[in-house]
Coordinates of C-alpha atoms and ligand atoms in Angstrom, one line a residue:
M1438 CA 2.8 20.3 7.2
S1439 CA 0.4 23.0 6.3
T1440 CA -0.4 25.4 9.3
A1441 CA -3.6 26.4 7.4
K1442 CA -6.9 24.8 8.6
K1443 CA -5.7 21.5 6.9
L1444 CA -3.9 18.3 8.2
F1445 CA -4.3 16.1 5.5
G1446 CA -2.1 16.4 2.3
T1447 CA -2.4 13.9 -1.1
N1448 CA -1.8 11.0 1.3
G1449 CA -2.5 11.6 4.8
V1450 CA -0.7 13.8 7.6
R1451 CA 2.7 14.1 6.8
G1452 CA 5.5 15.9 8.8
L1453 CA 9.2 15.7 10.3
A1454 CA 8.7 13.3 13.0
N1455 CA 9.3 14.9 16.5
V1456 CA 9.3 18.4 14.8
E1457 CA 6.1 19.0 13.2
L1458 CA 4.5 15.5 13.6
T1459 CA 5.0 15.4 17.5
P1460 CA 3.6 13.0 19.9
D1461 CA 1.2 15.4 21.3
M1462 CA 0.0 16.3 18.1
A1463 CA -0.3 12.8 17.1
I1464 CA -2.6 12.4 20.2
K1465 CA -4.8 15.5 19.0
I1466 CA -5.1 14.0 15.5
S1467 CA -6.0 10.6 17.0
L1468 CA -8.2 12.1 19.4
A1469 CA -10.3 13.5 16.4
I1470 CA -9.7 10.3 14.4
G1471 CA -11.2 8.6 17.2
T1472 CA -14.1 10.8 17.7
F1473 CA -14.9 10.7 13.8
F1474 CA -15.2 7.0 14.0
G1475 CA -17.1 6.8 17.5
K1476 CA -16.2 3.8 19.7
K1477 CA -15.1 1.6 17.1
N1478 CA -12.5 -1.2 16.3
L1479 CA -9.5 0.1 14.7
L1480 CA -6.4 -1.7 13.5
L1481 CA -3.1 0.0 13.9
G1482 CA 0.1 -0.6 12.5
Y1483 CA 3.6 1.2 11.4
D1484 CA 6.4 1.2 8.9
A1485 CA 10.0 0.9 9.7
R1486 CA 10.7 4.4 10.5
T1487 CA 12.5 5.2 13.9
S1488 CA 9.4 7.2 15.0
G1489 CA 6.9 4.4 14.4
P1490 CA 6.6 3.1 17.8
M1491 CA 6.6 6.4 19.4
L1492 CA 3.8 7.7 17.2
S1493 CA 1.8 4.6 17.5
K1494 CA 1.7 4.6 21.2
A1495 CA 0.5 8.3 21.0
V1496 CA -2.0 7.3 18.5
T1497 CA -2.9 4.4 20.6
S1498 CA -3.5 6.8 23.4
G1499 CA -5.8 9.2 21.6
L1500 CA -8.0 6.4 20.4
I1501 CA -8.5 4.6 23.7
A1502 CA -9.2 8.0 25.2
T1503 CA -12.2 8.3 22.5
G1504 CA -13.7 4.8 23.6
C1505 CA -12.1 3.0 20.4
N1506 CA -10.7 -0.6 20.7
V1507 CA -7.0 -0.4 19.3
Y1508 CA -6.0 -3.7 17.4
S1509 CA -2.1 -3.1 17.3
T1510 CA -0.5 -5.4 14.5
G1511 CA 3.2 -4.1 14.9
M1512 CA 5.2 -3.4 11.6
A1513 CA 3.3 -4.0 8.3
P1514 CA 3.4 -2.8 4.9
T1515 CA 0.4 -0.3 4.2
P1516 CA -1.6 -2.5 1.7
S1517 CA -1.1 -5.8 4.4
L1518 CA -2.6 -3.4 7.1
Q1519 CA -5.4 -2.4 4.6
F1520 CA -6.2 -6.0 3.8
A1521 CA -6.2 -7.0 7.4
V1522 CA -8.8 -4.2 8.2
K1523 CA -11.2 -5.8 5.6
N1524 CA -10.4 -9.4 6.3
H1525 CA -10.7 -8.9 10.2
K1526 CA -13.9 -6.6 9.7
M1527 CA -12.8 -4.0 11.7
N1528 CA -14.1 -0.4 11.3
G1529 CA -11.3 1.2 10.0
G1530 CA -7.6 1.6 10.6
I1531 CA -4.6 3.7 11.0
I1532 CA -0.8 3.1 9.5
I1533 CA 2.0 5.4 10.6
T1534 CA 3.9 5.7 7.6
A1535 CA 5.6 8.7 5.5
S1536 CA 5.6 6.4 2.4
H1537 CA 8.4 7.6 0.2
N1538 CA 9.4 10.5 2.1
P1539 CA 13.0 10.5 3.6
A1540 CA 13.7 9.0 7.0
E1541 CA 13.0 11.9 9.2
Y1542 CA 9.4 12.4 8.0
N1543 CA 6.4 10.1 9.4
G1544 CA 3.0 10.5 8.8
I1545 CA -0.7 9.0 9.4
K1546 CA -3.0 7.5 7.0
V1547 CA -6.6 6.6 7.9
I1548 CA -8.3 3.6 6.4
W1549 CA -12.0 2.8 6.1
S1550 CA -13.9 -0.5 7.1
D1551 CA -13.4 -1.5 3.3
G1552 CA -9.4 -1.2 3.6
I1553 CA -9.5 1.8 1.4
E1554 CA -8.2 5.2 2.5
I1555 CA -10.8 7.3 3.8
S1556 CA -12.0 10.2 0.8
H1557 CA -10.9 13.6 0.9
E1558 CA -14.3 14.6 2.4
Q1559 CA -14.1 12.5 5.4
E1560 CA -10.7 13.8 6.0
A1561 CA -12.3 17.2 6.0
E1562 CA -14.7 15.8 9.0
I1563 CA -11.5 15.0 11.1
E1564 CA -10.2 18.2 10.5
K1565 CA -13.2 20.1 11.7
I1566 CA -13.3 17.9 14.7
Y1567 CA -9.6 18.6 15.4
F1568 CA -9.7 22.8 14.5
D1569 CA -13.0 23.1 16.4
N1570 CA -12.0 21.1 19.4
K1571 CA -14.8 18.9 18.9
T1572 CA -13.1 15.9 20.5
I1573 CA -15.3 13.6 22.5
F1574 CA -13.6 12.0 25.5
A1575 CA -14.6 8.7 26.9
P1576 CA -15.7 8.3 30.5
W1577 CA -13.0 6.5 32.9
N1578 CA -15.1 3.4 32.7
N1579 CA -16.0 3.2 29.1
L1580 CA -12.2 3.6 27.7
G1581 CA -11.4 1.9 24.5
E1582 CA -9.4 -1.4 25.2
L1583 CA -5.4 -2.1 23.4
K1584 CA -5.3 -5.6 21.9
E1585 CA -2.5 -7.2 19.8
I1586 CA -3.3 -8.9 16.8
S1587 CA -0.5 -11.0 15.0
G1588 CA -0.2 -13.0 11.6
I1589 CA -1.7 -10.1 9.6
N1590 CA 1.6 -10.4 6.9
E1591 CA 1.0 -14.1 6.8
E1592 CA -2.8 -13.8 5.8
Y1593 CA -1.9 -11.0 3.3
I1594 CA 0.6 -13.3 1.6
A1595 CA -1.7 -16.1 1.4
A1596 CA -4.5 -13.9 -0.1
I1597 CA -2.4 -12.6 -2.8
K1598 CA -1.6 -16.2 -3.8
K1599 CA -5.2 -16.9 -4.3
H1600 CA -5.4 -14.5 -7.2
V1601 CA -2.5 -15.8 -9.3
N1602 CA -1.9 -19.2 -10.9
T1603 CA 0.8 -20.3 -8.4
G1604 CA 1.3 -23.8 -10.2
E1605 CA 2.2 -21.9 -13.4
I1606 CA 4.7 -19.3 -11.8
T1607 CA 6.2 -22.2 -9.4
K1608 CA 7.1 -24.1 -12.6
K1609 CA 9.3 -21.2 -14.3
Q1610 CA 11.6 -21.1 -11.0
F1611 CA 12.3 -17.3 -11.6
H1612 CA 15.2 -15.8 -9.6
I1613 CA 14.1 -12.4 -8.3
V1614 CA 16.1 -10.0 -6.4
V1615 CA 14.0 -7.8 -3.9
D1616 CA 15.1 -4.4 -2.8
A1617 CA 13.0 -3.3 0.1
A1618 CA 14.6 0.1 1.1
N1619 CA 15.2 -1.5 4.8
S1620 CA 11.6 -1.1 5.5
V1621 CA 8.3 -3.0 5.7
G1622 CA 8.3 -4.6 2.0
G1623 CA 10.9 -6.9 3.1
L1624 CA 8.6 -8.5 5.8
T1625 CA 6.1 -10.0 3.0
T1626 CA 7.5 -10.0 -0.5
P1627 CA 10.6 -12.4 0.1
T1628 CA 8.3 -14.8 1.5
L1629 CA 5.8 -14.5 -1.0
M1630 CA 8.0 -14.9 -3.9
R1631 CA 9.8 -18.0 -2.0
E1632 CA 6.1 -19.7 -1.8
L1633 CA 5.8 -19.0 -5.4
G1634 CA 8.8 -21.1 -6.2
C1635 CA 11.2 -18.2 -6.9
R1636 CA 15.0 -18.3 -5.8
V1637 CA 15.1 -14.8 -3.9
T1638 CA 17.8 -12.8 -3.5
S1639 CA 17.2 -9.6 -1.2
I1640 CA 19.0 -6.5 -0.8
N1641 CA 18.3 -3.6 1.6
A1642 CA 16.4 -6.3 3.4
N1643 CA 17.0 -5.7 7.0
I1644 CA 14.7 -3.4 8.9
D1645 CA 16.3 -0.1 9.7
G1646 CA 14.4 2.9 10.0
T1647 CA 17.2 5.4 9.1
F1648 CA 17.2 3.8 5.7
P1649 CA 20.8 3.3 5.2
G1650 CA 20.6 1.3 1.8
R1651 CA 18.8 4.1 -0.4
D1652 CA 16.2 6.7 -0.6
P1653 CA 12.9 5.2 0.1
E1654 CA 11.6 6.9 -3.1
P1655 CA 12.3 4.1 -5.8
C1656 CA 13.5 6.0 -8.9
P1657 CA 16.3 5.4 -11.4
E1658 CA 18.6 7.6 -9.1
S1659 CA 17.9 5.3 -6.2
L1660 CA 17.9 1.7 -7.7
G1661 CA 21.3 1.5 -9.0
D1662 CA 22.3 -1.6 -6.6
L1663 CA 19.3 -3.2 -7.6
A1664 CA 20.0 -3.1 -11.4
A1665 CA 23.3 -4.0 -10.7
T1666 CA 22.6 -6.7 -8.6
V1667 CA 20.0 -8.5 -11.0
K1668 CA 22.4 -8.1 -13.7
A1669 CA 25.6 -9.6 -12.1
I1670 CA 23.7 -12.6 -10.8
G1671 CA 21.8 -13.1 -14.0
A1672 CA 18.3 -12.7 -12.1
D1673 CA 15.1 -12.8 -14.3
I1674 CA 13.8 -9.4 -12.6
G1675 CA 14.0 -7.0 -9.8
V1676 CA 11.5 -5.3 -7.8
A1677 CA 12.1 -2.2 -5.4
F1678 CA 9.4 -0.9 -3.0
D1679 CA 8.9 2.5 -1.7
G1680 CA 8.8 2.9 2.3
D1681 CA 5.3 1.4 3.0
A1682 CA 5.5 -1.2 0.1
D1683 CA 2.3 0.2 -1.8
R1684 CA 4.3 0.9 -4.7
S1685 CA 6.8 -1.1 -6.8
I1686 CA 8.9 -0.4 -9.7
F1687 CA 10.9 -3.0 -11.4
V1688 CA 14.0 -4.1 -13.2
D1689 CA 14.4 -6.4 -16.2
E1690 CA 16.9 -9.1 -16.5
N1691 CA 19.3 -6.7 -18.3
G1692 CA 19.2 -4.3 -15.5
E1693 CA 17.2 -1.6 -17.1
I1694 CA 14.9 0.3 -14.3
Y1695 CA 11.3 0.8 -15.9
M1696 CA 8.9 3.8 -14.7
G1697 CA 5.6 2.8 -13.3
D1698 CA 3.7 3.5 -16.7
K1699 CA 5.5 0.6 -18.6
T1700 CA 4.8 -1.9 -16.1
F1701 CA 1.4 -1.0 -15.6
A1702 CA 0.8 -1.3 -19.3
V1703 CA 1.9 -5.1 -19.1
V1704 CA -0.5 -5.9 -16.3
L1705 CA -3.2 -3.8 -18.2
K1706 CA -2.7 -5.4 -21.2
Q1707 CA -3.2 -9.0 -19.9
F1708 CA -6.0 -7.7 -17.7
L1709 CA -7.9 -6.4 -20.8
L1710 CA -7.3 -9.7 -22.6
E1711 CA -8.8 -11.4 -19.8
N1712 CA -11.6 -9.1 -19.1
K1713 CA -12.9 -7.4 -22.3
G1714 CA -14.5 -4.1 -22.3
A1715 CA -13.3 -3.6 -18.6
T1716 CA -13.0 0.1 -17.4
I1717 CA -9.6 1.1 -16.0
V1718 CA -9.1 4.1 -13.3
T1719 CA -6.0 6.1 -14.0
P1720 CA -4.9 9.6 -13.1
V1721 CA -4.6 12.3 -15.9
S1722 CA -0.8 12.3 -15.3
S1723 CA -0.6 8.8 -16.7
S1724 CA 1.4 8.2 -20.2
T1725 CA -0.6 8.1 -23.4
L1726 CA 0.8 4.6 -23.6
I1727 CA -2.1 3.7 -21.2
K1728 CA -4.6 4.9 -23.4
D1729 CA -3.1 3.4 -26.4
I1730 CA -3.2 -0.2 -24.6
I1731 CA -6.6 0.6 -23.4
D1732 CA -7.7 1.5 -26.8
A1733 CA -6.1 -1.6 -28.7
Y1734 CA -7.5 -4.2 -26.2
G1735 CA -11.1 -2.7 -26.1
G1736 CA -11.1 -1.3 -22.5
K1737 CA -12.5 2.2 -21.4
V1738 CA -10.6 4.5 -19.3
E1739 CA -11.7 6.7 -16.5
W1740 CA -9.5 9.7 -15.8
T1741 CA -9.1 11.1 -12.3
K1742 CA -7.0 13.8 -10.6
V1743 CA -3.6 12.8 -9.4
G1744 CA -3.4 10.8 -6.2
S1745 CA -3.9 7.4 -5.0
V1746 CA -6.9 8.2 -2.8
T1747 CA -8.8 9.5 -6.0
V1748 CA -8.0 6.5 -7.8
S1749 CA -9.2 3.9 -5.0
Q1750 CA -12.4 6.0 -4.4
K1751 CA -13.2 6.1 -8.3
M1752 CA -12.9 2.4 -8.7
K1753 CA -15.1 1.9 -5.5
E1754 CA -17.6 4.3 -6.9
I1755 CA -17.7 2.5 -10.5
N1756 CA -16.7 -1.1 -9.3
A1757 CA -13.7 -1.0 -11.4
K1758 CA -11.3 -4.0 -11.2
L1759 CA -7.8 -2.2 -12.1
G1760 CA -6.1 1.2 -11.7
G1761 CA -2.7 2.5 -12.3
E1762 CA -0.3 5.3 -11.7
E1763 CA 2.5 6.3 -13.4
N1764 CA 4.8 6.1 -9.8
G1765 CA 4.6 2.5 -9.9
G1766 CA 1.1 2.3 -8.0
V1767 CA -1.0 -0.8 -9.4
F1768 CA -4.4 -1.1 -7.5
Y1769 CA -5.8 -4.7 -8.6
G1770 CA -9.6 -4.9 -7.4
P1771 CA -10.4 -8.4 -7.1
H1772 CA -7.7 -8.4 -4.1
Q1773 CA -8.2 -4.9 -3.1
A1774 CA -8.6 -1.5 -4.5
V1775 CA -5.4 0.0 -3.0
R1776 CA -1.8 0.1 -4.8
D1777 CA -0.1 -2.9 -3.4
G1778 CA 3.4 -3.6 -4.4
A1779 CA 3.5 -7.2 -3.8
M1780 CA 0.4 -8.1 -5.4
T1781 CA 1.6 -6.4 -8.5
T1782 CA 4.9 -8.5 -8.3
A1783 CA 2.7 -11.6 -8.3
L1784 CA 0.8 -10.5 -11.4
L1785 CA 3.8 -9.6 -13.4
L1786 CA 5.3 -13.0 -12.6
E1787 CA 2.1 -14.6 -13.5
I1788 CA 2.3 -12.6 -16.9
M1789 CA 6.0 -13.6 -17.5
A1790 CA 4.9 -17.3 -16.9
K1791 CA 2.0 -17.0 -19.0
T1792 CA 3.6 -15.7 -21.8
G1793 CA 6.6 -17.1 -21.3
K1794 CA 8.3 -13.8 -22.3
K1795 CA 11.1 -11.8 -20.3
L1796 CA 10.1 -8.7 -19.0
S1797 CA 12.4 -6.7 -21.3
E1798 CA 10.5 -8.2 -24.4
L1799 CA 6.9 -7.5 -22.5
I1800 CA 8.1 -3.8 -22.3
A1801 CA 9.5 -3.7 -25.8
E1802 CA 6.2 -5.0 -27.5
Q1803 CA 4.3 -1.6 -26.1
P1804 CA 4.3 1.7 -27.9
Q1805 CA 7.4 3.8 -27.1
Y1806 CA 7.2 7.1 -25.4
F1807 CA 9.7 9.6 -24.6
I1808 CA 9.0 11.7 -21.4
E1809 CA 10.5 15.2 -20.5
K1810 CA 9.7 17.0 -17.1
S1811 CA 10.3 20.7 -16.2
K1812 CA 8.9 23.2 -13.5
I1813 CA 8.8 26.8 -13.4
E1814 CA 8.6 28.9 -10.1
C1815 CA 5.1 30.2 -9.7
S1816 CA 4.1 31.8 -6.1
N1817 CA 1.0 30.1 -4.7
K1818 CA -0.9 33.0 -4.6
N1819 CA -0.3 33.1 -8.5
K1820 CA -1.2 29.4 -9.1
T1821 CA -5.2 29.9 -9.9
A1822 CA -4.6 33.0 -12.0
L1823 CA -2.1 31.4 -13.9
Q1824 CA -4.0 28.5 -14.5
T1825 CA -7.1 30.7 -15.8
K1826 CA -4.6 32.5 -18.3
I1827 CA -3.1 29.2 -19.8
Y1828 CA -6.7 27.8 -20.0
E1829 CA -7.8 31.0 -22.2
Q1830 CA -5.0 30.2 -24.6
V1831 CA -5.5 26.3 -25.0
K1832 CA -9.1 26.0 -24.4
N1833 CA -9.8 25.1 -28.2
E1834 CA -7.4 22.3 -28.2
N1835 CA -8.0 18.6 -27.0
I1836 CA -7.6 19.1 -23.6
S1837 CA -8.6 17.6 -20.0
T1838 CA -9.1 20.1 -16.7
I1839 CA -9.5 17.3 -14.2
D1840 CA -6.4 18.2 -12.9
G1841 CA -4.1 21.2 -14.0
I1842 CA -4.6 21.4 -18.0
K1843 CA -3.4 18.3 -20.1
I1844 CA -3.2 18.9 -23.7
W1845 CA -3.3 15.8 -26.2
F1846 CA -1.7 17.0 -29.9
N1847 CA -2.5 15.3 -33.2
D1848 CA 0.6 13.5 -33.2
K1849 CA 0.3 11.5 -30.3
S1850 CA 2.4 13.7 -28.0
A1851 CA 0.6 15.5 -24.9
I1852 CA 1.7 17.6 -22.1
L1853 CA 0.2 18.3 -18.4
I1854 CA 0.8 21.5 -17.0
R1855 CA 0.1 21.3 -13.2
A1856 CA 0.5 23.4 -9.9
S1857 CA 2.1 21.5 -7.4
G1858 CA 0.2 21.0 -4.2
T1859 CA 3.1 21.3 -1.9
E1860 CA 5.7 23.7 -3.5
P1861 CA 5.7 27.0 -5.1
V1862 CA 6.1 25.8 -8.7
Y1863 CA 4.1 24.6 -11.7
R1864 CA 5.2 21.2 -13.3
L1865 CA 5.1 20.2 -16.8
Y1866 CA 5.3 16.8 -18.3
A1867 CA 5.5 16.2 -21.8
E1868 CA 5.7 12.9 -23.9
A1869 CA 6.0 12.5 -27.3
K1870 CA 7.2 9.6 -29.8
S1871 CA 10.7 11.2 -30.0
Q1872 CA 12.6 12.9 -27.2
E1873 CA 13.3 15.7 -29.6
R1874 CA 9.6 16.5 -29.9
A1875 CA 9.0 15.9 -26.0
L1876 CA 11.8 18.4 -25.3
K1877 CA 10.3 20.8 -27.8
I1878 CA 6.7 21.0 -26.2
V1879 CA 8.0 21.5 -22.5
A1880 CA 10.5 24.2 -23.8
E1881 CA 7.5 25.9 -25.8
Y1882 CA 5.1 25.8 -22.6
S1883 CA 7.8 26.8 -20.2
S1884 CA 8.3 29.9 -22.0
K1885 CA 4.6 30.3 -22.6
L1886 CA 4.0 30.0 -18.8
R1887 CA 7.0 32.5 -18.1
E1888 CA 5.2 35.2 -20.5
L1889 CA 1.8 34.7 -18.7
L1890 CA 3.4 35.0 -15.3
Q1891 CA 4.7 38.3 -16.4
T1892 CA 1.2 39.6 -17.3
L1893 CA 0.0 38.8 -13.7
Ligands
LIG1403 MG1 3.6 4.6 -0.5

């Protein structure tokens, strides 16, 4: 966690539980959050991490001290809590989660009354209260109250079902394998799938905050068991969630694991077929595949900086109905403009039911791209100067500077060069129609960056 005058990162406050994010710090942060909201009704939940109940009690204490009423939901996926904030007409919410980070981490995400995470400007207001010691304590006879609220996960499941054709899905009797990473995804998706007529096999389904089954980041390295299970039992599809179940990564019937861009493209195509001319919100880190689908099916694109909060806020601003990220985040506006792993799973099953196609077939009909990634070391103090130097060299090409520098080349290849927000490195993401070309672009720009670094 940053020691500078900043608490919030890309996705809320994060830190090592009981080392950086201690109960006393959680109280201080929640005193600032409570002061920011001002004597309001706030929903509070947590994911499966061992430090969840401890931090939840601390946050409860801080919020009540500022006069806020705390409605405690217990364990819930982030999107379930977000839906409940809106559904129960709360003024806001807090979820204790570190999303995909390892088990020893935890964090605090703050939700606005519409269910969307607060903007970075609102985070800055909370930080100001925190660092300037502007906390307002309520008098003893005007403290907030603690109330329990139950059933939010069931309400969330019911809400998702309203957005898909349950009859069509049920007819297909899909067999799905759900890998919940031993966390909160297991509280909702297996039930949702059963209610959609699926046969469900669950792995890593028991709640265990040490995450013994796999790393909570769903990626090819952590999803070997899921892929093998889908293949071995002849299931139609497999899904894996991150620690708080807002992101979903899918496996096809052959055990092939797809990165988020490819499954987002499947949802995107169907959405554009049914919503001609719609505007899609996606970060500049997304694959050219997304732009290809948008162009081919008559949509418009709104590029944003990297980060789910930015995507949600942009969707809200322009009233967009669909957003997506390469990491498996799909934002389905008619349900809620936030990443939602269970909603995404239901949408994919609906598309498989409607088209009669297997997931592998839906992916194979898309334009294919090869992606290569690399990073080079660059001290935090040199990051801005390096960005300026790169810009000077490439400013006449087809570029975007929304976040880092993205260059699009004429042969449909592209590269994103972006300083890491958390580490002293620059990251390079190249993609091209052949692996050879993608490798070549990464190599070329890595050496260009190293040369430019020498001149600083
Ligand atoms: Mg997450």
